[in-house]
Amino acid sequence: MTQQVIICVDDEKTILSSLKAELQEAVGKDYIIEIAEGGEEALELIEELLEDGDEIPLLISDHIMPEMKGDELLKQAHLILPKTIKIMLTGQADLGAIAHAINSANLYRYITKPWQSEDLKLTVREALNSYLQDKQLTEQNAKLHQINQELAQLNSQQTALIAKLHENENRLRQFLEAMPIGVGVLGADGKPYYVNRKAKEIFGKGVVPNTSSEQLSEVYEVYQAGTNQKYPTENLPIVRALKGEIARADDAEVHQGDKIIPLEIFATPIYDQQGNIVYAINTLQDITERREAEAERKKFIQDLFEVNSNLELSLDAELEIAEATSRFVPNEFLAFLGCDSIVDIKLGGAVELEMSVLFSDIRDFTTLSEQMTPTENFKFINSYLSRMEPLIVENKGFIDKYIGDAIMALFSEGADDAVKAGIAMLHTLAEYNRDRASVGYVPVEIGVGINTGSLILGIVGGKSRMDGTVISDAVNLASRIESLTKNYGVSLLITQQTFDRLTNPAEYAIRVIDKVQVKGKSEWVTVYEVFDADWPEVKAGKLATLQLFTEALSFYNMKNFREAAGLFADCLGQNPEDKVARIYWERCQYSLSQ
């Protein structure tokens, strides 16, 4: 049975023992840890393991060793094990050796001595994961090669079938003659090649020799339906099929003296084995009975319309009124209150529900607004809101109210709907900003905050003026969370209550970023960032440093600011655009300076 082996090489036994112990703890359940005290011993070990049929995903070597330096060992090992991940340990950052290992051995990473235990374990896990992914990709490529071979064999069989089809051309002609619909065939030169029995009945003639494609309507008496004008030959489906189209027409008719035959025509090109069009074939269906039935149906509908015209007018008016009122009072709002229409609304009507509340707001709108006239302000707001509203509706939500440039939306079927709506809004905003940039306008930034909880939905006001609204601490918290997006330099924040109600949080790019006490609340609230809509490189950086960020935040919360600062600095080294990591790093620096 093949074993997965990790080889560790170092000339110092204590370091080798420590390295093996840490790797045994980290990945020892799945991998065997072997050690060697020098380069030659390591190469012999590799040879023995390969003879036994074992697999070596990872080789970790010290740099400074008496017999053979680490970069030379990795170079020789790479010739034997090109797929194996190589990591070098070094007490001193010898850039020349590192560059040599990178160029000659495809070095994955170097780790300085003494190493940080968690950094070592994380690097090893990432390296093993990279090796497994490469291995899976190789296996998939092999399967793809096999599939391609099978497809080639199928293509060969198809070629044989096509040859057999040509052999049966005479049998096909017999079949076409027996068909109850007309069939006509043009050759590649545009001249009639074949006309079956039914088509001869429709046209009153068969193949007319030396007829070009430009003469087809004239020779076969094909007209525009309901007129005495010849059908444009370039629009005939069979002529279009000669150009590679699959075409249809139901506006042609054949005139045979006083007899008019309306037709429905379908046409398609026929290709040879080289992909060249060799024929165009069409079917001709006499639709006289269908046209007569359609005429009768139209007459029946007209009679019915005249009888019910007054009733239909009143129904149309009601529909128009219902549609107009739904723009001011959402149908969902009425449904929750048990009202069929706006006229059923009563002051004081209310219902308690659990919902997810979404707040979004344009950042620095006052500054934007000052640069525009009142008319331009309205146009801008409507342009922006008209792009956001459909995204909320598509994700099973409805807009409770517009507050200037802000949106308050409610979602009753699940927290996932609210989060997906927020992500979609941010993606659409990116497209909107590209359109604005193309005409010289500045980009727009928004913040989105989502909270989930119990709320009261109902009607408030007086006898002459009422309004639908929602009242709850959950609503206020959603608004406060939205305002925090500017503080952290992020686009979308959700509360612990929303996170707990997500069906599968792993579907999202998400991380916890703080525990805060928002204005007007005594309890502390855990806040999560959802960064699915970040720029691709920023999102990738946050995902790559997710575990590192979580560990840094844990040290920060324990007031271990020095350790936290180092980890946050590592996050920024991999992803300089991580604004939250930068905020925490600056907090750590401030705390350490006090």
Coordinates of C-alpha atoms in Angstrom, one line a residue:
M1 CA 0.0 0.0 0.0
T2 CA 1.4 3.4 -1.0
Q3 CA 2.3 5.6 1.9
Q4 CA 2.5 9.4 2.0
V5 CA 5.9 10.5 3.4
I6 CA 7.3 13.9 4.4
I7 CA 11.1 14.0 4.6
C8 CA 12.9 16.4 7.0
V9 CA 16.6 17.1 6.6
D10 CA 18.9 18.8 9.2
D11 CA 22.4 18.2 10.5
E12 CA 21.4 19.2 14.1
K13 CA 19.6 16.3 15.8
T14 CA 17.7 18.5 18.3
I15 CA 16.3 20.7 15.5
L16 CA 15.4 17.6 13.5
S17 CA 13.7 16.0 16.5
S18 CA 11.7 19.2 17.2
L19 CA 10.7 19.5 13.5
K20 CA 9.5 16.0 13.4
A21 CA 7.5 16.3 16.6
E22 CA 5.7 19.5 15.4
L23 CA 4.9 17.9 12.0
Q24 CA 3.7 14.7 13.7
E25 CA 1.3 16.8 15.7
A26 CA 0.1 18.8 12.7
V27 CA -0.3 16.2 10.0
G28 CA 0.9 12.9 11.5
K29 CA -2.5 11.2 11.2
D30 CA -2.2 11.3 7.4
Y31 CA 1.5 11.4 6.7
I32 CA 4.6 9.5 7.8
I33 CA 7.5 11.7 8.9
E34 CA 11.0 10.5 7.9
I35 CA 14.2 12.3 8.9
A36 CA 17.8 12.5 7.5
E37 CA 20.9 14.2 9.0
G38 CA 22.5 15.2 5.7
G39 CA 22.0 15.6 1.9
E40 CA 23.5 12.2 1.0
E41 CA 21.4 10.4 3.6
A42 CA 18.3 12.2 2.3
L43 CA 19.0 11.2 -1.3
E44 CA 19.4 7.5 -0.2
L45 CA 16.2 7.7 1.7
I46 CA 14.3 9.1 -1.3
E47 CA 15.6 6.2 -3.4
E48 CA 14.5 3.6 -0.8
L49 CA 11.0 5.1 -0.5
L50 CA 10.5 5.2 -4.3
E51 CA 11.6 1.6 -4.6
D52 CA 8.9 0.7 -2.0
G53 CA 6.3 2.6 -4.1
D54 CA 5.8 5.3 -1.5
E55 CA 4.8 8.9 -2.4
I56 CA 6.8 12.0 -1.2
P57 CA 4.6 15.1 -1.2
L58 CA 6.9 17.3 0.8
L59 CA 10.7 17.8 1.4
I60 CA 11.9 20.2 4.1
S61 CA 15.7 20.8 4.2
D62 CA 18.0 23.0 6.3
H63 CA 20.3 25.3 4.2
I64 CA 23.6 25.2 6.1
M65 CA 24.8 21.6 6.3
P66 CA 28.4 20.3 6.2
E67 CA 28.3 17.7 3.4
M68 CA 25.8 19.2 1.0
K69 CA 24.0 22.6 1.4
G70 CA 20.2 22.7 1.3
D71 CA 19.9 24.4 -2.1
E72 CA 22.0 21.8 -3.8
L73 CA 20.1 18.9 -2.1
L74 CA 16.8 20.4 -3.2
K75 CA 18.2 20.8 -6.8
Q76 CA 19.2 17.1 -7.0
A77 CA 15.9 16.0 -5.3
H78 CA 14.0 18.1 -7.9
L79 CA 15.5 16.0 -10.7
I80 CA 14.1 12.9 -9.1
L81 CA 10.9 14.4 -7.6
P82 CA 9.7 17.3 -9.8
K83 CA 6.2 17.3 -8.3
T84 CA 7.3 17.2 -4.7
I85 CA 6.9 20.5 -2.7
K86 CA 10.3 21.9 -1.5
I87 CA 10.7 24.1 1.6
M88 CA 14.1 25.4 2.9
L89 CA 14.9 26.2 6.5
T90 CA 17.6 28.9 7.0
G91 CA 19.0 30.7 10.1
Q92 CA 20.2 33.4 7.8
A93 CA 18.4 34.8 4.8
D94 CA 20.9 33.8 2.1
L95 CA 19.2 35.4 -0.9
G96 CA 21.6 33.8 -3.4
A97 CA 20.9 30.3 -2.1
I98 CA 17.2 31.0 -2.0
A99 CA 17.2 32.3 -5.6
H100 CA 19.2 29.2 -6.6
A101 CA 16.6 26.9 -5.0
I102 CA 13.8 28.8 -6.6
N103 CA 15.3 28.6 -10.1
S104 CA 16.7 25.0 -9.9
A105 CA 14.3 23.3 -7.5
N106 CA 11.0 25.3 -7.8
L107 CA 11.3 26.2 -4.1
Y108 CA 7.8 26.7 -2.6
R109 CA 8.9 28.8 0.4
Y110 CA 11.7 29.4 2.9
I111 CA 11.2 29.6 6.7
T112 CA 13.7 31.3 9.0
K113 CA 15.1 29.8 12.1
P114 CA 13.9 29.8 14.8
W115 CA 10.5 29.3 13.2
Q116 CA 7.1 30.2 14.6
S117 CA 5.2 26.9 15.3
E118 CA 1.9 28.1 13.9
D119 CA 3.6 29.6 10.8
L120 CA 5.4 26.3 10.2
K121 CA 2.2 24.2 10.5
L122 CA 0.2 26.6 8.3
T123 CA 2.9 26.6 5.6
V124 CA 3.1 22.8 5.7
R125 CA -0.7 22.4 5.4
E126 CA -0.8 24.9 2.5
A127 CA 2.1 23.1 0.8
L128 CA 0.4 19.7 1.1
N129 CA -2.9 21.1 -0.1
S130 CA -1.0 22.6 -3.1
Y131 CA 0.5 19.2 -3.8
L132 CA -2.8 17.4 -3.7
Q133 CA -4.4 20.0 -6.0
D134 CA -1.6 19.5 -8.5
K135 CA -2.0 15.8 -8.3
Q136 CA -5.8 16.0 -8.8
L137 CA -5.3 18.3 -11.8
T138 CA -2.8 15.7 -13.3
E139 CA -5.3 12.9 -12.8
Q140 CA -8.1 15.0 -14.3
N141 CA -5.9 15.8 -17.4
A142 CA -5.3 12.1 -17.8
K143 CA -9.1 11.5 -17.7
L144 CA -9.6 14.3 -20.2
H145 CA -7.1 12.7 -22.5
Q146 CA -8.9 9.4 -22.3
I147 CA -12.2 11.2 -23.0
N148 CA -10.7 12.9 -26.1
Q149 CA -9.6 9.5 -27.3
E150 CA -13.1 8.1 -26.9
L151 CA -14.5 11.1 -28.7
A152 CA -12.1 10.5 -31.6
Q153 CA -13.3 7.0 -31.8
L154 CA -16.9 8.2 -31.8
N155 CA -16.1 10.6 -34.5
S156 CA -14.6 7.8 -36.6
Q157 CA -17.8 5.8 -36.1
Q158 CA -19.9 8.8 -37.1
T159 CA -17.9 9.1 -40.3
A160 CA -18.7 5.5 -41.1
L161 CA -22.4 6.2 -40.5
I162 CA -22.4 9.2 -42.8
A163 CA -20.8 7.0 -45.5
K164 CA -23.6 4.5 -45.0
L165 CA -26.1 7.3 -45.2
H166 CA -24.9 8.2 -48.7
E167 CA -25.2 4.6 -49.7
N168 CA -28.9 4.7 -48.7
E169 CA -29.7 7.8 -50.7
N170 CA -32.1 6.0 -53.0
R171 CA -33.9 4.6 -50.0
L172 CA -34.2 8.1 -48.6
R173 CA -35.7 9.3 -51.9
Q174 CA -38.4 6.6 -51.5
F175 CA -39.0 7.8 -48.0
L176 CA -39.3 11.5 -49.1
E177 CA -41.8 10.5 -51.8
A178 CA -44.0 8.9 -49.2
M179 CA -44.1 11.9 -46.9
P180 CA -47.4 13.8 -46.5
I181 CA -45.7 17.2 -46.6
G182 CA -43.8 18.8 -49.5
V183 CA -40.0 18.5 -49.7
G184 CA -37.7 20.5 -51.9
V185 CA -33.9 20.4 -52.3
L186 CA -31.5 22.9 -53.8
G187 CA -27.9 22.0 -54.8
A188 CA -25.0 24.1 -53.7
D189 CA -25.2 26.0 -57.0
G190 CA -28.7 27.2 -56.1
K191 CA -30.6 25.1 -58.7
P192 CA -33.5 22.8 -57.9
Y193 CA -32.2 19.3 -57.2
Y194 CA -35.2 17.4 -56.0
V195 CA -39.0 17.9 -55.5
N196 CA -41.1 15.2 -53.9
R197 CA -44.6 14.2 -54.9
K198 CA -46.4 16.4 -52.4
A199 CA -44.3 19.5 -53.4
K200 CA -45.2 18.8 -57.0
E201 CA -48.9 19.0 -56.0
I202 CA -48.3 22.3 -54.2
F203 CA -46.3 24.0 -57.0
G204 CA -48.0 22.2 -59.9
K205 CA -44.5 21.3 -61.2
G206 CA -41.4 19.4 -60.3
V207 CA -37.7 20.2 -60.9
V208 CA -37.4 22.9 -63.6
P209 CA -33.9 22.5 -65.1
N210 CA -31.5 25.5 -65.2
T211 CA -33.6 27.6 -62.7
S212 CA -31.3 29.7 -60.6
S213 CA -32.0 30.7 -57.0
E214 CA -32.9 34.2 -58.1
Q215 CA -35.7 32.8 -60.3
L216 CA -37.3 30.5 -57.7
S217 CA -40.2 32.8 -56.7
E218 CA -40.9 33.6 -60.4
V219 CA -40.8 30.0 -61.7
Y220 CA -42.7 28.4 -58.8
E221 CA -45.2 31.3 -58.4
V222 CA -44.4 32.1 -54.7
Y223 CA -46.0 35.3 -53.4
Q224 CA -46.0 37.4 -50.2
A225 CA -49.1 36.3 -48.3
G226 CA -52.2 38.4 -49.1
T227 CA -50.5 40.3 -52.0
N228 CA -49.8 40.0 -55.7
Q229 CA -46.1 40.7 -55.1
K230 CA -43.5 37.9 -55.7
Y231 CA -41.8 36.7 -52.6
P232 CA -38.2 38.2 -52.4
T233 CA -36.0 35.3 -53.4
E234 CA -33.2 36.3 -50.9
N235 CA -35.8 35.9 -48.1
L236 CA -36.9 32.4 -49.1
P237 CA -36.0 30.0 -46.3
I238 CA -34.3 27.6 -48.7
V239 CA -32.1 30.3 -50.2
R240 CA -31.2 31.5 -46.6
A241 CA -30.3 27.8 -45.8
L242 CA -27.8 27.8 -48.6
K243 CA -26.0 30.6 -46.6
G244 CA -25.9 28.5 -43.5
E245 CA -29.1 29.6 -41.7
I246 CA -31.9 27.4 -40.3
A247 CA -34.9 29.4 -41.4
R248 CA -38.7 29.5 -41.2
A249 CA -41.4 31.5 -42.9
D250 CA -45.2 31.5 -42.7
D251 CA -45.9 34.5 -44.8
A252 CA -45.6 32.9 -48.3
E253 CA -48.2 31.4 -50.6
V254 CA -48.3 29.7 -54.0
H255 CA -50.7 30.9 -56.7
Q256 CA -52.1 28.2 -59.0
G257 CA -54.5 30.1 -61.3
D258 CA -57.4 31.1 -59.0
K259 CA -56.2 28.7 -56.2
I260 CA -54.1 30.2 -53.4
I261 CA -52.2 27.8 -51.1
P262 CA -50.7 29.4 -47.9
L263 CA -47.5 27.7 -46.8
E264 CA -45.4 27.2 -43.7
I265 CA -41.8 26.6 -44.7
F266 CA -38.9 25.2 -42.7
A267 CA -35.4 25.0 -44.3
T268 CA -31.9 23.8 -43.2
P269 CA -28.5 23.4 -44.7
I270 CA -27.0 20.0 -45.4
Y271 CA -23.2 19.7 -44.9
D272 CA -20.6 17.3 -46.2
Q273 CA -17.9 15.7 -44.1
Q274 CA -15.6 18.7 -44.6
G275 CA -18.3 21.1 -43.3
N276 CA -19.2 22.5 -46.7
I277 CA -22.9 23.2 -47.6
V278 CA -23.8 20.8 -50.4
Y279 CA -27.6 21.0 -50.3
A280 CA -30.4 23.1 -48.8
I281 CA -33.6 21.2 -47.9
N282 CA -37.0 22.6 -47.0
T283 CA -40.4 21.3 -46.0
L284 CA -43.6 22.8 -47.3
Q285 CA -46.8 22.5 -45.2
D286 CA -50.2 23.5 -46.7
I287 CA -51.8 25.5 -43.9
T288 CA -55.1 26.4 -45.6
E289 CA -57.1 24.7 -42.8
R290 CA -55.0 26.3 -40.1
R291 CA -55.6 29.8 -41.6
E292 CA -59.4 29.1 -41.8
A293 CA -59.4 28.0 -38.1
E294 CA -57.4 31.2 -37.1
A295 CA -59.9 33.4 -39.0
E296 CA -62.8 31.7 -37.1
R297 CA -60.9 32.1 -33.8
K298 CA -60.3 35.8 -34.4
K299 CA -63.9 36.4 -35.3
F300 CA -65.0 34.5 -32.1
I301 CA -62.6 36.6 -30.0
Q302 CA -63.9 39.8 -31.6
D303 CA -67.5 38.9 -30.9
L304 CA -66.6 38.0 -27.3
F305 CA -64.7 41.3 -26.9
E306 CA -67.7 43.3 -28.0
V307 CA -70.0 41.4 -25.6
N308 CA -67.6 41.9 -22.6
S309 CA -66.0 45.2 -23.5
N310 CA -67.6 47.1 -20.6
L311 CA -66.6 44.5 -18.1
E312 CA -63.0 44.4 -19.4
L313 CA -62.7 48.2 -19.2
S314 CA -63.6 48.1 -15.6
L315 CA -61.2 45.3 -14.8
D316 CA -58.4 47.1 -16.6
A317 CA -59.1 50.2 -14.5
E318 CA -58.9 48.2 -11.3
L319 CA -55.7 46.6 -12.4
E320 CA -54.2 50.0 -13.2
I321 CA -55.2 51.3 -9.8
A322 CA -53.8 48.2 -8.1
E323 CA -50.5 48.5 -10.0
A324 CA -50.2 52.3 -9.1
T325 CA -50.9 51.8 -5.4
S326 CA -48.4 48.9 -5.2
R327 CA -45.7 51.4 -6.0
F328 CA -46.4 53.3 -2.8
V329 CA -47.5 50.4 -0.5
P330 CA -45.8 47.1 -1.5
N331 CA -48.1 44.2 -2.0
E332 CA -46.0 42.2 0.4
F333 CA -46.7 44.8 3.1
L334 CA -50.5 44.4 2.5
A335 CA -50.3 40.6 2.5
F336 CA -48.5 40.5 5.9
L337 CA -51.4 42.7 7.3
G338 CA -54.0 40.4 5.8
C339 CA -55.3 43.1 3.4
D340 CA -56.3 42.3 -0.2
S341 CA -55.9 45.9 -1.3
I342 CA -54.9 49.4 -0.1
V343 CA -58.6 50.2 0.7
D344 CA -58.6 47.5 3.4
I345 CA -55.8 49.2 5.4
K346 CA -56.8 50.4 8.9
L347 CA -55.0 52.6 11.3
G348 CA -53.3 50.6 14.0
G349 CA -53.2 47.4 12.1
A350 CA -49.9 45.6 13.0
V351 CA -48.2 42.2 13.0
E352 CA -45.1 40.9 14.7
L353 CA -42.6 39.0 12.4
E354 CA -39.0 37.9 12.2
M355 CA -37.3 39.6 9.3
S356 CA -33.9 40.5 8.0
V357 CA -33.5 44.3 7.6
L358 CA -31.1 45.8 5.0
F359 CA -30.0 49.4 5.0
S360 CA -27.9 50.9 2.3
D361 CA -26.6 54.4 2.0
I362 CA -24.5 56.4 -0.5
R363 CA -21.3 57.6 1.1
D364 CA -20.5 61.3 1.0
F365 CA -23.7 62.0 -0.8
T366 CA -23.8 65.6 0.5
T367 CA -20.5 66.3 -1.3
L368 CA -21.8 64.6 -4.5
S369 CA -25.1 66.6 -4.2
E370 CA -23.4 69.9 -3.9
Q371 CA -21.8 69.4 -7.3
M372 CA -25.2 68.9 -9.0
T373 CA -28.3 71.0 -9.7
P374 CA -31.6 69.9 -8.1
T375 CA -32.7 68.4 -11.4
E376 CA -29.4 66.5 -11.8
N377 CA -29.7 65.3 -8.2
F378 CA -33.1 63.7 -9.0
K379 CA -31.8 62.2 -12.1
F380 CA -28.8 60.7 -10.3
I381 CA -30.9 59.3 -7.4
N382 CA -33.4 57.7 -9.8
S383 CA -30.7 56.3 -12.0
Y384 CA -29.0 54.7 -8.9
L385 CA -32.2 53.5 -7.2
S386 CA -33.7 52.0 -10.5
R387 CA -30.6 49.7 -10.6
M388 CA -30.9 48.6 -6.9
E389 CA -34.6 47.9 -6.6
P390 CA -34.8 44.9 -9.0
L391 CA -32.0 43.2 -7.1
I392 CA -34.0 43.3 -3.9
V393 CA -37.1 42.0 -5.6
E394 CA -35.2 39.2 -7.3
N395 CA -33.9 38.0 -3.9
K396 CA -37.5 37.8 -2.4
G397 CA -37.3 41.2 -0.6
F398 CA -39.3 44.4 -0.9
I399 CA -38.4 48.0 -0.3
D400 CA -40.1 49.5 2.8
K401 CA -39.0 53.0 2.1
Y402 CA -36.5 55.3 0.4
I403 CA -34.8 57.8 2.8
G404 CA -33.3 60.3 0.3
D405 CA -30.4 58.3 -1.2
A406 CA -30.8 55.5 1.4
I407 CA -32.8 52.2 1.0
M408 CA -34.5 50.2 3.7
A409 CA -35.5 46.7 2.5
L410 CA -37.2 43.8 4.3
F411 CA -36.7 40.1 3.8
S412 CA -39.1 37.6 5.4
E413 CA -38.0 34.2 3.9
G414 CA -34.4 34.0 5.2
A415 CA -31.2 35.9 6.0
D416 CA -29.6 34.4 2.9
D417 CA -31.9 36.4 0.7
A418 CA -30.8 39.7 2.3
V419 CA -27.1 38.9 2.1
K420 CA -27.4 37.8 -1.5
A421 CA -29.3 41.0 -2.3
G422 CA -26.5 43.1 -0.7
I423 CA -23.8 41.3 -2.7
A424 CA -25.8 41.7 -5.9
M425 CA -26.2 45.5 -5.2
L426 CA -22.4 45.8 -4.8
H427 CA -21.7 43.9 -8.0
T428 CA -24.2 46.1 -9.9
L429 CA -22.7 49.2 -8.3
A430 CA -19.3 48.2 -9.8
E431 CA -20.9 48.0 -13.3
Y432 CA -22.7 51.4 -12.7
N433 CA -19.4 53.0 -11.8
R434 CA -17.8 51.8 -15.0
D435 CA -20.7 53.4 -16.9
R436 CA -20.2 56.7 -14.9
A437 CA -16.4 56.6 -15.5
S438 CA -16.9 56.3 -19.3
V439 CA -18.7 59.7 -19.3
G440 CA -16.3 61.4 -16.8
Y441 CA -18.4 61.1 -13.6
V442 CA -16.8 60.2 -10.2
P443 CA -17.5 56.7 -8.8
V444 CA -20.2 56.1 -6.2
E445 CA -19.5 54.1 -3.0
I446 CA -22.2 52.6 -0.7
G447 CA -22.4 50.9 2.6
V448 CA -24.7 48.0 3.3
G449 CA -25.7 46.8 6.8
I450 CA -28.0 43.8 7.6
N451 CA -29.5 42.7 10.9
T452 CA -32.1 40.0 11.6
G453 CA -34.7 40.0 14.4
S454 CA -38.2 40.4 15.5
L455 CA -40.1 43.6 14.4
I456 CA -43.6 45.1 14.3
L457 CA -44.9 45.8 10.9
G458 CA -48.0 48.0 10.8
I459 CA -49.9 51.3 10.0
V460 CA -49.2 54.6 11.8
G461 CA -50.5 58.1 11.4
G462 CA -53.9 59.8 11.6
K463 CA -57.3 59.6 9.8
S464 CA -56.2 61.8 6.9
R465 CA -52.6 60.6 6.5
M466 CA -51.4 57.1 7.2
D467 CA -48.2 55.3 6.4
G468 CA -46.9 51.7 6.6
T469 CA -43.7 51.3 8.6
V470 CA -41.7 48.8 10.8
I471 CA -40.7 49.5 14.4
S472 CA -38.1 47.5 16.2
D473 CA -34.7 47.6 17.9
A474 CA -33.7 45.2 15.1
V475 CA -34.4 48.0 12.5
N476 CA -32.3 50.5 14.5
L477 CA -29.4 48.1 14.8
A478 CA -29.4 47.4 11.0
S479 CA -29.0 51.2 10.5
R480 CA -26.2 51.5 13.0
I481 CA -24.4 48.5 11.4
E482 CA -24.6 50.2 8.0
S483 CA -22.9 53.3 9.4
L484 CA -20.0 51.2 10.7
T485 CA -19.0 50.2 7.1
K486 CA -17.4 53.6 6.7
N487 CA -15.4 53.2 9.9
Y488 CA -13.9 49.9 8.8
G489 CA -13.5 50.8 5.1
V490 CA -15.7 47.9 4.0
S491 CA -18.9 47.6 1.9
L492 CA -21.1 45.0 3.6
L493 CA -21.5 44.2 7.4
I494 CA -23.9 41.8 9.1
T495 CA -24.7 41.1 12.7
Q496 CA -24.3 37.8 14.7
Q497 CA -28.1 37.4 14.5
T498 CA -27.9 37.4 10.7
F499 CA -24.8 35.1 10.6
D500 CA -26.6 32.6 12.9
R501 CA -29.5 32.4 10.5
L502 CA -27.5 31.8 7.3
T503 CA -28.2 28.3 5.9
N504 CA -24.5 27.7 5.1
P505 CA -22.1 30.5 6.0
A506 CA -19.3 28.7 4.1
E507 CA -21.1 29.7 0.8
Y508 CA -19.9 33.2 1.4
A509 CA -16.6 35.0 1.7
I510 CA -17.0 36.1 5.3
R511 CA -15.0 36.9 8.4
V512 CA -15.7 38.2 11.9
I513 CA -14.0 41.7 12.3
D514 CA -15.1 43.1 15.7
K515 CA -17.3 43.2 18.7
V516 CA -18.8 46.6 19.1
Q517 CA -21.1 48.6 21.3
V518 CA -23.2 50.7 18.8
K519 CA -24.8 54.0 19.7
G520 CA -27.9 53.7 21.7
K521 CA -27.3 50.0 22.8
S522 CA -25.9 48.6 25.9
E523 CA -25.1 45.1 24.6
W524 CA -22.0 44.3 22.6
V525 CA -22.6 43.2 19.0
T526 CA -20.4 40.8 17.0
V527 CA -20.0 42.1 13.5
Y528 CA -19.0 40.2 10.3
E529 CA -17.7 41.4 7.0
V530 CA -19.1 39.8 3.8
F531 CA -16.5 40.5 1.1
D532 CA -17.9 38.5 -1.9
A533 CA -18.2 41.7 -3.9
D534 CA -14.6 43.0 -3.3
W535 CA -12.3 43.4 -6.2
P536 CA -11.1 39.9 -7.2
E537 CA -7.5 40.4 -6.0
V538 CA -8.6 41.9 -2.7
K539 CA -11.1 39.1 -2.1
A540 CA -8.5 36.5 -2.9
G541 CA -6.0 38.1 -0.5
K542 CA -8.6 38.1 2.3
L543 CA -9.4 34.4 1.7
A544 CA -5.7 33.5 1.6
T545 CA -5.1 35.3 5.0
L546 CA -8.4 34.3 6.7
Q547 CA -6.8 32.0 9.2
L548 CA -3.9 34.4 9.8
F549 CA -6.4 37.3 10.4
T550 CA -8.5 35.2 12.8
E551 CA -5.4 34.4 14.9
A552 CA -4.3 38.0 14.9
L553 CA -7.8 39.1 16.0
S554 CA -7.7 36.5 18.8
F555 CA -4.3 37.9 20.1
Y556 CA -5.7 41.4 19.9
N557 CA -8.8 40.6 21.9
M558 CA -6.5 39.0 24.5
K559 CA -4.5 42.3 24.5
N560 CA -1.4 40.6 23.2
F561 CA -0.8 43.6 20.9
R562 CA 2.8 42.7 20.0
E563 CA 1.9 39.2 18.7
A564 CA -1.3 40.6 17.0
A565 CA 0.7 43.4 15.3
G566 CA 3.1 40.9 13.8
L567 CA 0.2 38.8 12.4
F568 CA -1.7 41.8 11.1
A569 CA 1.5 42.9 9.4
D570 CA 1.8 39.5 7.7
C571 CA -1.8 39.9 6.5
L572 CA -0.9 43.3 5.0
G573 CA 2.2 41.9 3.4
Q574 CA 0.1 39.4 1.5
N575 CA -2.8 41.8 0.9
P576 CA -1.9 45.5 1.2
E577 CA -5.5 46.5 0.4
D578 CA -7.0 44.9 3.5
K579 CA -8.2 48.0 5.2
V580 CA -9.5 46.2 8.3
A581 CA -6.1 44.6 8.9
R582 CA -4.5 48.0 8.6
I583 CA -6.9 49.5 11.1
Y584 CA -6.0 46.8 13.7
W585 CA -2.3 47.1 13.0
E586 CA -2.5 50.8 13.7
R587 CA -4.5 50.2 16.9
C588 CA -1.8 47.7 18.0
Q589 CA 1.0 50.3 17.3
Y590 CA -0.9 52.9 19.3
S591 CA -1.4 50.5 22.3
L592 CA 2.2 49.4 22.2
S593 CA 3.4 53.1 22.3
Q594 CA 1.4 53.9 25.4

